PDB file of C-alpha atoms in Angstrom:
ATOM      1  CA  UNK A  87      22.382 -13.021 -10.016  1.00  0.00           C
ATOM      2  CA  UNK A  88      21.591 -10.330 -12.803  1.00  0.00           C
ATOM      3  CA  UNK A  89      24.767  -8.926 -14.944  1.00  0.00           C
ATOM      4  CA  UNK A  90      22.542  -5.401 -14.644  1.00  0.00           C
ATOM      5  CA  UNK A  91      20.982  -6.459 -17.897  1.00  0.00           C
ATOM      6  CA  UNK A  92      17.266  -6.154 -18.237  1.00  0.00           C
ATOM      7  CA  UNK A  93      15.428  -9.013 -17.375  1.00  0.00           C
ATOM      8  CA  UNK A  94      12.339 -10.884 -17.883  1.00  0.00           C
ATOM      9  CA  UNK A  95       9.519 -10.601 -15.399  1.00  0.00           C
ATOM     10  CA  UNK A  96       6.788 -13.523 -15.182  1.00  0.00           C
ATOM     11  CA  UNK A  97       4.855 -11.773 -17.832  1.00  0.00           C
ATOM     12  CA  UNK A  98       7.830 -12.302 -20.243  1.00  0.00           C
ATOM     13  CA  UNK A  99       8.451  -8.373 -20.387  1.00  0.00           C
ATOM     14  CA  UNK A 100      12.261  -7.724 -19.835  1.00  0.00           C
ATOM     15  CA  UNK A 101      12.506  -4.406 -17.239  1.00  0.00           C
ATOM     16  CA  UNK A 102      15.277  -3.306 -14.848  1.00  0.00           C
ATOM     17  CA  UNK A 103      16.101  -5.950 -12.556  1.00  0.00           C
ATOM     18  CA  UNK A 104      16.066  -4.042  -9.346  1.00  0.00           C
ATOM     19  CA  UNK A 105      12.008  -4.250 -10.327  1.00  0.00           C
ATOM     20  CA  UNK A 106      11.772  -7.462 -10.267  1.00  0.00           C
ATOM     21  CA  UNK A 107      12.210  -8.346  -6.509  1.00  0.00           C
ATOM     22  CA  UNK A 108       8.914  -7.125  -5.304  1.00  0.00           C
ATOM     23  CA  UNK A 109       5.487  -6.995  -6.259  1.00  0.00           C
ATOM     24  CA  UNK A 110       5.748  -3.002  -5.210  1.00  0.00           C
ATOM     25  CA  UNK A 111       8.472  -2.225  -7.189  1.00  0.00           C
ATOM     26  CA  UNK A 112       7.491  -3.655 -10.288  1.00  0.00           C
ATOM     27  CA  UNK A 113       4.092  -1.402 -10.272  1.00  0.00           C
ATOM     28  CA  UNK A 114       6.493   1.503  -9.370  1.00  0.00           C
ATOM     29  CA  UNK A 115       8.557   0.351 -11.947  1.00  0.00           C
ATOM     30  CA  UNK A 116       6.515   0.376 -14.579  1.00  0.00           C
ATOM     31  CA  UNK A 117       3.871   3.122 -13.922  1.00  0.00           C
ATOM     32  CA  UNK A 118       5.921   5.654 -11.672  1.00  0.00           C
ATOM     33  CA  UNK A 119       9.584   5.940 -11.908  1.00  0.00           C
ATOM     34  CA  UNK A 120      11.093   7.937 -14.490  1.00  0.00           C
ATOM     35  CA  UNK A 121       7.757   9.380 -15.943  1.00  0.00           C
ATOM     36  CA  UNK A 122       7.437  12.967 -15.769  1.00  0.00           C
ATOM     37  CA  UNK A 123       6.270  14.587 -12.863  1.00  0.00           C
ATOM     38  CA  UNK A 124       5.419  18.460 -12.378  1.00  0.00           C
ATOM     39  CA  UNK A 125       3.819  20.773 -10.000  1.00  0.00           C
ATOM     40  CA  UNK A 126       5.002  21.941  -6.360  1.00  0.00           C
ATOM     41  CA  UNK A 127       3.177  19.692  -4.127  1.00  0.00           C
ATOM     42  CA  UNK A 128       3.352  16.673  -5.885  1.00  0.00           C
ATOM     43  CA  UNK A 129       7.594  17.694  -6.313  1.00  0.00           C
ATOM     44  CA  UNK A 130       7.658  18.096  -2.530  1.00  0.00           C
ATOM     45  CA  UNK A 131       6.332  14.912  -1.857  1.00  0.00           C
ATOM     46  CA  UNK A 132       8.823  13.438  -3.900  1.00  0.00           C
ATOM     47  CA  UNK A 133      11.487  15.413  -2.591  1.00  0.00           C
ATOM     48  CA  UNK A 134      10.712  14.496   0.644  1.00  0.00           C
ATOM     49  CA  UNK A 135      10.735  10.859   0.238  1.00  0.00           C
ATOM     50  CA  UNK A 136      13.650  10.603  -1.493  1.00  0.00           C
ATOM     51  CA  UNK A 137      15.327  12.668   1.400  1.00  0.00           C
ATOM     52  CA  UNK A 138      13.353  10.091   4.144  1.00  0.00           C
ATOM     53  CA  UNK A 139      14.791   7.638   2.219  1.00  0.00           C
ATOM     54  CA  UNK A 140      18.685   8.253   2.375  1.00  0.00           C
ATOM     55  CA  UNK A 141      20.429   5.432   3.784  1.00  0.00           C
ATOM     56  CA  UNK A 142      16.960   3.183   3.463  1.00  0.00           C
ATOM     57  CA  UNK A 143      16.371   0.914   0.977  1.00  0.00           C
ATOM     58  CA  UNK A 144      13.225   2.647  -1.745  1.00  0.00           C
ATOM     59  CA  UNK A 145      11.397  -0.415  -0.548  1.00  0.00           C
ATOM     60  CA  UNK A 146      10.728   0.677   2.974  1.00  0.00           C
ATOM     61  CA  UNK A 147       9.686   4.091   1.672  1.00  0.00           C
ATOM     62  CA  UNK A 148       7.484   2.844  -0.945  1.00  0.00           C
ATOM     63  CA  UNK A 149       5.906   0.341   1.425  1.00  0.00           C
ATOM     64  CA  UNK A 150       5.158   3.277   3.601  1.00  0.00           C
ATOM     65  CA  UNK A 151       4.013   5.975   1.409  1.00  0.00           C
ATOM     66  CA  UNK A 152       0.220   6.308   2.057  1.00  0.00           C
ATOM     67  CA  UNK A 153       1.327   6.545   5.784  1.00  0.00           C
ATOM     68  CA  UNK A 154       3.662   9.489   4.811  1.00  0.00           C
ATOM     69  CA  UNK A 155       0.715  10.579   3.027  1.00  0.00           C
ATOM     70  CA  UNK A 156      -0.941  10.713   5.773  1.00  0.00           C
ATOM     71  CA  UNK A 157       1.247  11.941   8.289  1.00  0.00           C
ATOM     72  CA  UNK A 158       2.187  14.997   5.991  1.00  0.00           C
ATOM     73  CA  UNK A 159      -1.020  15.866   5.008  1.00  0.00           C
ATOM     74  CA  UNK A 160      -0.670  14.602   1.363  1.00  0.00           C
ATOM     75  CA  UNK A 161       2.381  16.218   0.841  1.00  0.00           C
ATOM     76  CA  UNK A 162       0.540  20.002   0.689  1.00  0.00           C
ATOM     77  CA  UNK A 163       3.203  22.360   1.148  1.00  0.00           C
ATOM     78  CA  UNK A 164       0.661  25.233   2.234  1.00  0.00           C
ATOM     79  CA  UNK A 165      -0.335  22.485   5.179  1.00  0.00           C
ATOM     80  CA  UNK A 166       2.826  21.139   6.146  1.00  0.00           C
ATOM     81  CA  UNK A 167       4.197  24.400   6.382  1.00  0.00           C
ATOM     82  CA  UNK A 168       2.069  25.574   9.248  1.00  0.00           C
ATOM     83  CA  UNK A 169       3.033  21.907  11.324  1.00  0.00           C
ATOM     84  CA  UNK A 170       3.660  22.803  15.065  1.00  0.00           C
ATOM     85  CA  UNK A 171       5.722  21.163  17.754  1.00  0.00           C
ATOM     86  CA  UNK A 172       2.586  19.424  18.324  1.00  0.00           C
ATOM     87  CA  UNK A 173       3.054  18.164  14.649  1.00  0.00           C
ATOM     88  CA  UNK A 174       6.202  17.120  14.811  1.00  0.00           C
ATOM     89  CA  UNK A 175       5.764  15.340  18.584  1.00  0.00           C
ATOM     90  CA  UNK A 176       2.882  13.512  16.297  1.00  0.00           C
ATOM     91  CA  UNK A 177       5.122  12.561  13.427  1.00  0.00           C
ATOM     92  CA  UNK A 178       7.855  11.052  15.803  1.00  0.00           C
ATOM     93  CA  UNK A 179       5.263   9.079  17.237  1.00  0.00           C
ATOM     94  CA  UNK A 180       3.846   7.648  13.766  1.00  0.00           C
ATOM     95  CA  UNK A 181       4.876   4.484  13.632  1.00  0.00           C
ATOM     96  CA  UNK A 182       3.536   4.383   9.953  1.00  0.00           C
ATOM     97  CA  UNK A 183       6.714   6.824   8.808  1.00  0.00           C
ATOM     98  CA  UNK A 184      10.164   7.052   8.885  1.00  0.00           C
ATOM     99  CA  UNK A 185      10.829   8.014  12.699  1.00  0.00           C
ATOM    100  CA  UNK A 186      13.989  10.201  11.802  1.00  0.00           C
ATOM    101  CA  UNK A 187      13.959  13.392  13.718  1.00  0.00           C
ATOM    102  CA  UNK A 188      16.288  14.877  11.310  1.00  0.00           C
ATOM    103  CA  UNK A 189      13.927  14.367   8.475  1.00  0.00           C
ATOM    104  CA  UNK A 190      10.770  15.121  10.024  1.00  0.00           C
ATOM    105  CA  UNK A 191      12.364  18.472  10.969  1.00  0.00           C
ATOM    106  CA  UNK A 192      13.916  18.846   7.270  1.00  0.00           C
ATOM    107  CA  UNK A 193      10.724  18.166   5.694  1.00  0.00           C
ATOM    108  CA  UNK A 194       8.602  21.034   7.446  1.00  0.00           C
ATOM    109  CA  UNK A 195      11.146  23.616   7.403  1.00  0.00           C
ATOM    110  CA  UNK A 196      11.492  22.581   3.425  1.00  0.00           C
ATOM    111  CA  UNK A 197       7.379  22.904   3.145  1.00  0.00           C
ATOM    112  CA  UNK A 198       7.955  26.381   5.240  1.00  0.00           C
ATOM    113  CA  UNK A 199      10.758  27.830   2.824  1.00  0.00           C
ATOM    114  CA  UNK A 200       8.748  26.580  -0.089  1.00  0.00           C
ATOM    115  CA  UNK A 201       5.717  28.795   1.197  1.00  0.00           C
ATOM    116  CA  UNK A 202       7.085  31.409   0.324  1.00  0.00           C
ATOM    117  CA  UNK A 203       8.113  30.875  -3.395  1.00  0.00           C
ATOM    118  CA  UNK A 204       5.511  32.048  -5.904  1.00  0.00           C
ATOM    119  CA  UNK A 205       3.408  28.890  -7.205  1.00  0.00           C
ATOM    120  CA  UNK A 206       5.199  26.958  -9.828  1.00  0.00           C
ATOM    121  CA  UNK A 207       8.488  27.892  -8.920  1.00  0.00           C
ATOM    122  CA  UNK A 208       9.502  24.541  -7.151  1.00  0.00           C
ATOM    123  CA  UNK A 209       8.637  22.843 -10.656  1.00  0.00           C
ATOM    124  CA  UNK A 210      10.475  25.251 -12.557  1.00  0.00           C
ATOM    125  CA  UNK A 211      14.033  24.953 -10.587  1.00  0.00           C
ATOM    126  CA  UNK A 212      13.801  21.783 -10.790  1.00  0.00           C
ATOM    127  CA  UNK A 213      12.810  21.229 -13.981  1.00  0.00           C
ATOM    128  CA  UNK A 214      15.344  23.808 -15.778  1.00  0.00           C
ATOM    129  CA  UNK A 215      18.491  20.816 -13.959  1.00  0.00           C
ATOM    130  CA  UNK A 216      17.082  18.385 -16.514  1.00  0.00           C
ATOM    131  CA  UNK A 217      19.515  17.665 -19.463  1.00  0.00           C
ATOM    132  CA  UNK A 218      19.197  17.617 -22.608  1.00  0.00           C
ATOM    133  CA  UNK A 219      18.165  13.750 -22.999  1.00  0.00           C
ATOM    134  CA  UNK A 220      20.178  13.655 -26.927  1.00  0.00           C
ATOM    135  CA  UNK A 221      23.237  13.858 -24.706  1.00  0.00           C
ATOM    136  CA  UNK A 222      22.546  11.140 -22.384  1.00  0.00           C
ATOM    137  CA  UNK A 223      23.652   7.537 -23.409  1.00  0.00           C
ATOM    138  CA  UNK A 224      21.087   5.063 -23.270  1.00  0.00           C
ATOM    139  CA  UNK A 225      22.009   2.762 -19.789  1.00  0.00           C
ATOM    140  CA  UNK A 226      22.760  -0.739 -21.338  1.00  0.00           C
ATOM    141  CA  UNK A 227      23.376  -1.857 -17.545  1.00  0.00           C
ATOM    142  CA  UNK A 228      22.799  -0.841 -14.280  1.00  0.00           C
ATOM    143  CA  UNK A 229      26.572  -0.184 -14.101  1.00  0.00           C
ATOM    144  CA  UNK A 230      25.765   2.655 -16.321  1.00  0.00           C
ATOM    145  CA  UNK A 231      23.558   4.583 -14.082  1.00  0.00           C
ATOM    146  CA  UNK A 232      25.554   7.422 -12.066  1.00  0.00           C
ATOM    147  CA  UNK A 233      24.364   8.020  -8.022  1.00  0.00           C
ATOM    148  CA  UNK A 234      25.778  11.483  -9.039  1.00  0.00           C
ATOM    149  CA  UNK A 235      26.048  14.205 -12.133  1.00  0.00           C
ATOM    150  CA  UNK A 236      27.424  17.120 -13.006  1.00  0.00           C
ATOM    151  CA  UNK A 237      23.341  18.470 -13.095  1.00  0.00           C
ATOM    152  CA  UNK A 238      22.215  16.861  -9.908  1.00  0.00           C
ATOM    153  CA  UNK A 239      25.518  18.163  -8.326  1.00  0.00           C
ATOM    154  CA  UNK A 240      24.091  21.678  -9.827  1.00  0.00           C
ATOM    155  CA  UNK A 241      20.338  20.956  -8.855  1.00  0.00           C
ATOM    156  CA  UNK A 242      21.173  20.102  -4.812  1.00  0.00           C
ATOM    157  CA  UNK A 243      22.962  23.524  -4.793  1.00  0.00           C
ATOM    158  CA  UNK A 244      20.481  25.596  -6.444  1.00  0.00           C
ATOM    159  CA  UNK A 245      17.798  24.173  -3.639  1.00  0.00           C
ATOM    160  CA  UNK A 246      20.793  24.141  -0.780  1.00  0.00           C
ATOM    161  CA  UNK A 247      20.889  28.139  -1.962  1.00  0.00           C
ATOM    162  CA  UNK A 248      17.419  28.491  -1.511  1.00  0.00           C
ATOM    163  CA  UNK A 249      17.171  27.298   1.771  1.00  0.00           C
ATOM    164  CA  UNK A 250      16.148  23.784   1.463  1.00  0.00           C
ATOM    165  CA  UNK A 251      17.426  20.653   3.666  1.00  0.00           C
ATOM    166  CA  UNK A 252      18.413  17.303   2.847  1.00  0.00           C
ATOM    167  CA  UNK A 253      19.061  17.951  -0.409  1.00  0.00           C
ATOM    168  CA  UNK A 254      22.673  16.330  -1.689  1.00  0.00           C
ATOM    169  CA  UNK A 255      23.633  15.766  -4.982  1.00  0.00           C
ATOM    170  CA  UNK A 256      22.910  11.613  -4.451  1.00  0.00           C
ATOM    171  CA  UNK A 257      19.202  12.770  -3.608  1.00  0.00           C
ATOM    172  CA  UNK A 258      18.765  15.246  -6.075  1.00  0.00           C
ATOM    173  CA  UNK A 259      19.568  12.363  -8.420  1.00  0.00           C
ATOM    174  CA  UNK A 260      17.414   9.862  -7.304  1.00  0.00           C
ATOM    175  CA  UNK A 261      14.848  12.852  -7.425  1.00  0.00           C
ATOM    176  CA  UNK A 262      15.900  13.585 -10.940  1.00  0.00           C
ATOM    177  CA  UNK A 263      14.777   9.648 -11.876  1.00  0.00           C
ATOM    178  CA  UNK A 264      12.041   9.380 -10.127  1.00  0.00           C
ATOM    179  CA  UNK A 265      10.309  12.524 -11.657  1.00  0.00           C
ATOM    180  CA  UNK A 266      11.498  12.033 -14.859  1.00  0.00           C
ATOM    181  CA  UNK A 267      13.971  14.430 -15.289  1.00  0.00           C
ATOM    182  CA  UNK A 268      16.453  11.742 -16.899  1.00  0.00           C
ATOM    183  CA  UNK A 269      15.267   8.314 -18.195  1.00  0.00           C
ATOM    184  CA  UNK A 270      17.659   5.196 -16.858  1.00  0.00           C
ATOM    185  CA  UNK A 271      15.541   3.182 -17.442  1.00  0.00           C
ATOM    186  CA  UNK A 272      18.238   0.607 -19.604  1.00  0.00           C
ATOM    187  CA  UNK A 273      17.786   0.277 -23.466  1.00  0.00           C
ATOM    188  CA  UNK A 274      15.719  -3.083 -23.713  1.00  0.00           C
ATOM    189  CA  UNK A 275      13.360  -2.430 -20.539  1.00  0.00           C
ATOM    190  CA  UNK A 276       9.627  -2.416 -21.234  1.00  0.00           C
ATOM    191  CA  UNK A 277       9.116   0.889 -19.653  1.00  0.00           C
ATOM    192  CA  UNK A 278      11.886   2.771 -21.439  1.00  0.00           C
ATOM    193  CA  UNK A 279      10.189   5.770 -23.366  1.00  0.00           C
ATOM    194  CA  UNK A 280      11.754   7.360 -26.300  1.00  0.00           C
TER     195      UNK A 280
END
């Protein structure tokens, strides 16, 4: 058992140590989460997962990503917005996804509110919730890392507002570290950036 200090994979290199107990998440680890990520589609898509994800461990949803992929027509929001009931009969079928009606649903009437916005916006909301990283103590242990702040709080209304589902402060979060938005990665871990 890890005191939430960094630890040292099999190549020597100490990282997180929720990255250490797959294969998976030490790839995600150390060439995904917490590096910035911009544009709408590619912000949906993450969006999206993190919402499928919600009472899930990452794991499954990571394990199943090139299904969702699939299933949601890479994540296009143009595409997924015109999804009929046909679609969605599809999707609850997909055994390579998340099954949860309540997601499914979420996700294309997200895709169909996000048709609407002029291009870029998506990136810009969310981007303008990041903080100002010289404010932000460097995580020395996982028991440092908030499930909630006072800008993801801010972020999941701003979307909520806009007409966008499955979007709570915990998710908006988890969003916010996946995409880069704030770094937790702790202070000795190999992937940290400055």
């Amino acid at each position: 058992m890890t005191d939430g200090t960094a630890v040292a994979g099999p190549d020597g290199a100490l990282r997180c140590p929720w990255a250490l107990s797959t294969e998976d998440y030490v790839a995600y680890h150390d060439e995904e989460w917490g590096r910035p990520v911009h544009g709408d589609d590619a912000l949906f898509e993450r969006l999206s997962l993190e919402a499928f994800q919600s009472g899930l461990s990452w794991i499954t949803i990571l394990r199943r990503r090139t299904g969702f992929r699939a299933a949601f027509a890479d994540f296009k929001i143009a595409s997924v917005a015109t999804f009929t009931d046909e679609d969605r009969t599809r999707l609850l079928a997909d055994a390579g996804i998340i099954r949860n009606r309540a997601k499914i649903d979420a996700t294309i009437a997200n895709a169909r509110v996000l048709a609407d916005w002029p291009p870029g916006d998506l990136d810009t909301l969310i981007w303008s919730h990041a903080p100002d990283a010289a404010t932000r103590p460097i995580p020395q242990t996982l028991s440092d890392i908030p499930a909630v702040t006072d800008e993801s709080t801010a972020l999941s209304k701003a979307l909520k507002k806009r007409g966008l589902r499955f979007v709570g402060p915990t998710t908006a979060y988890a969003l916010m570290q996946a995409c880069g938005l704030v770094n937790d990665h702790l202070q000795t871990c190999v992937s940290r950036m400055p």
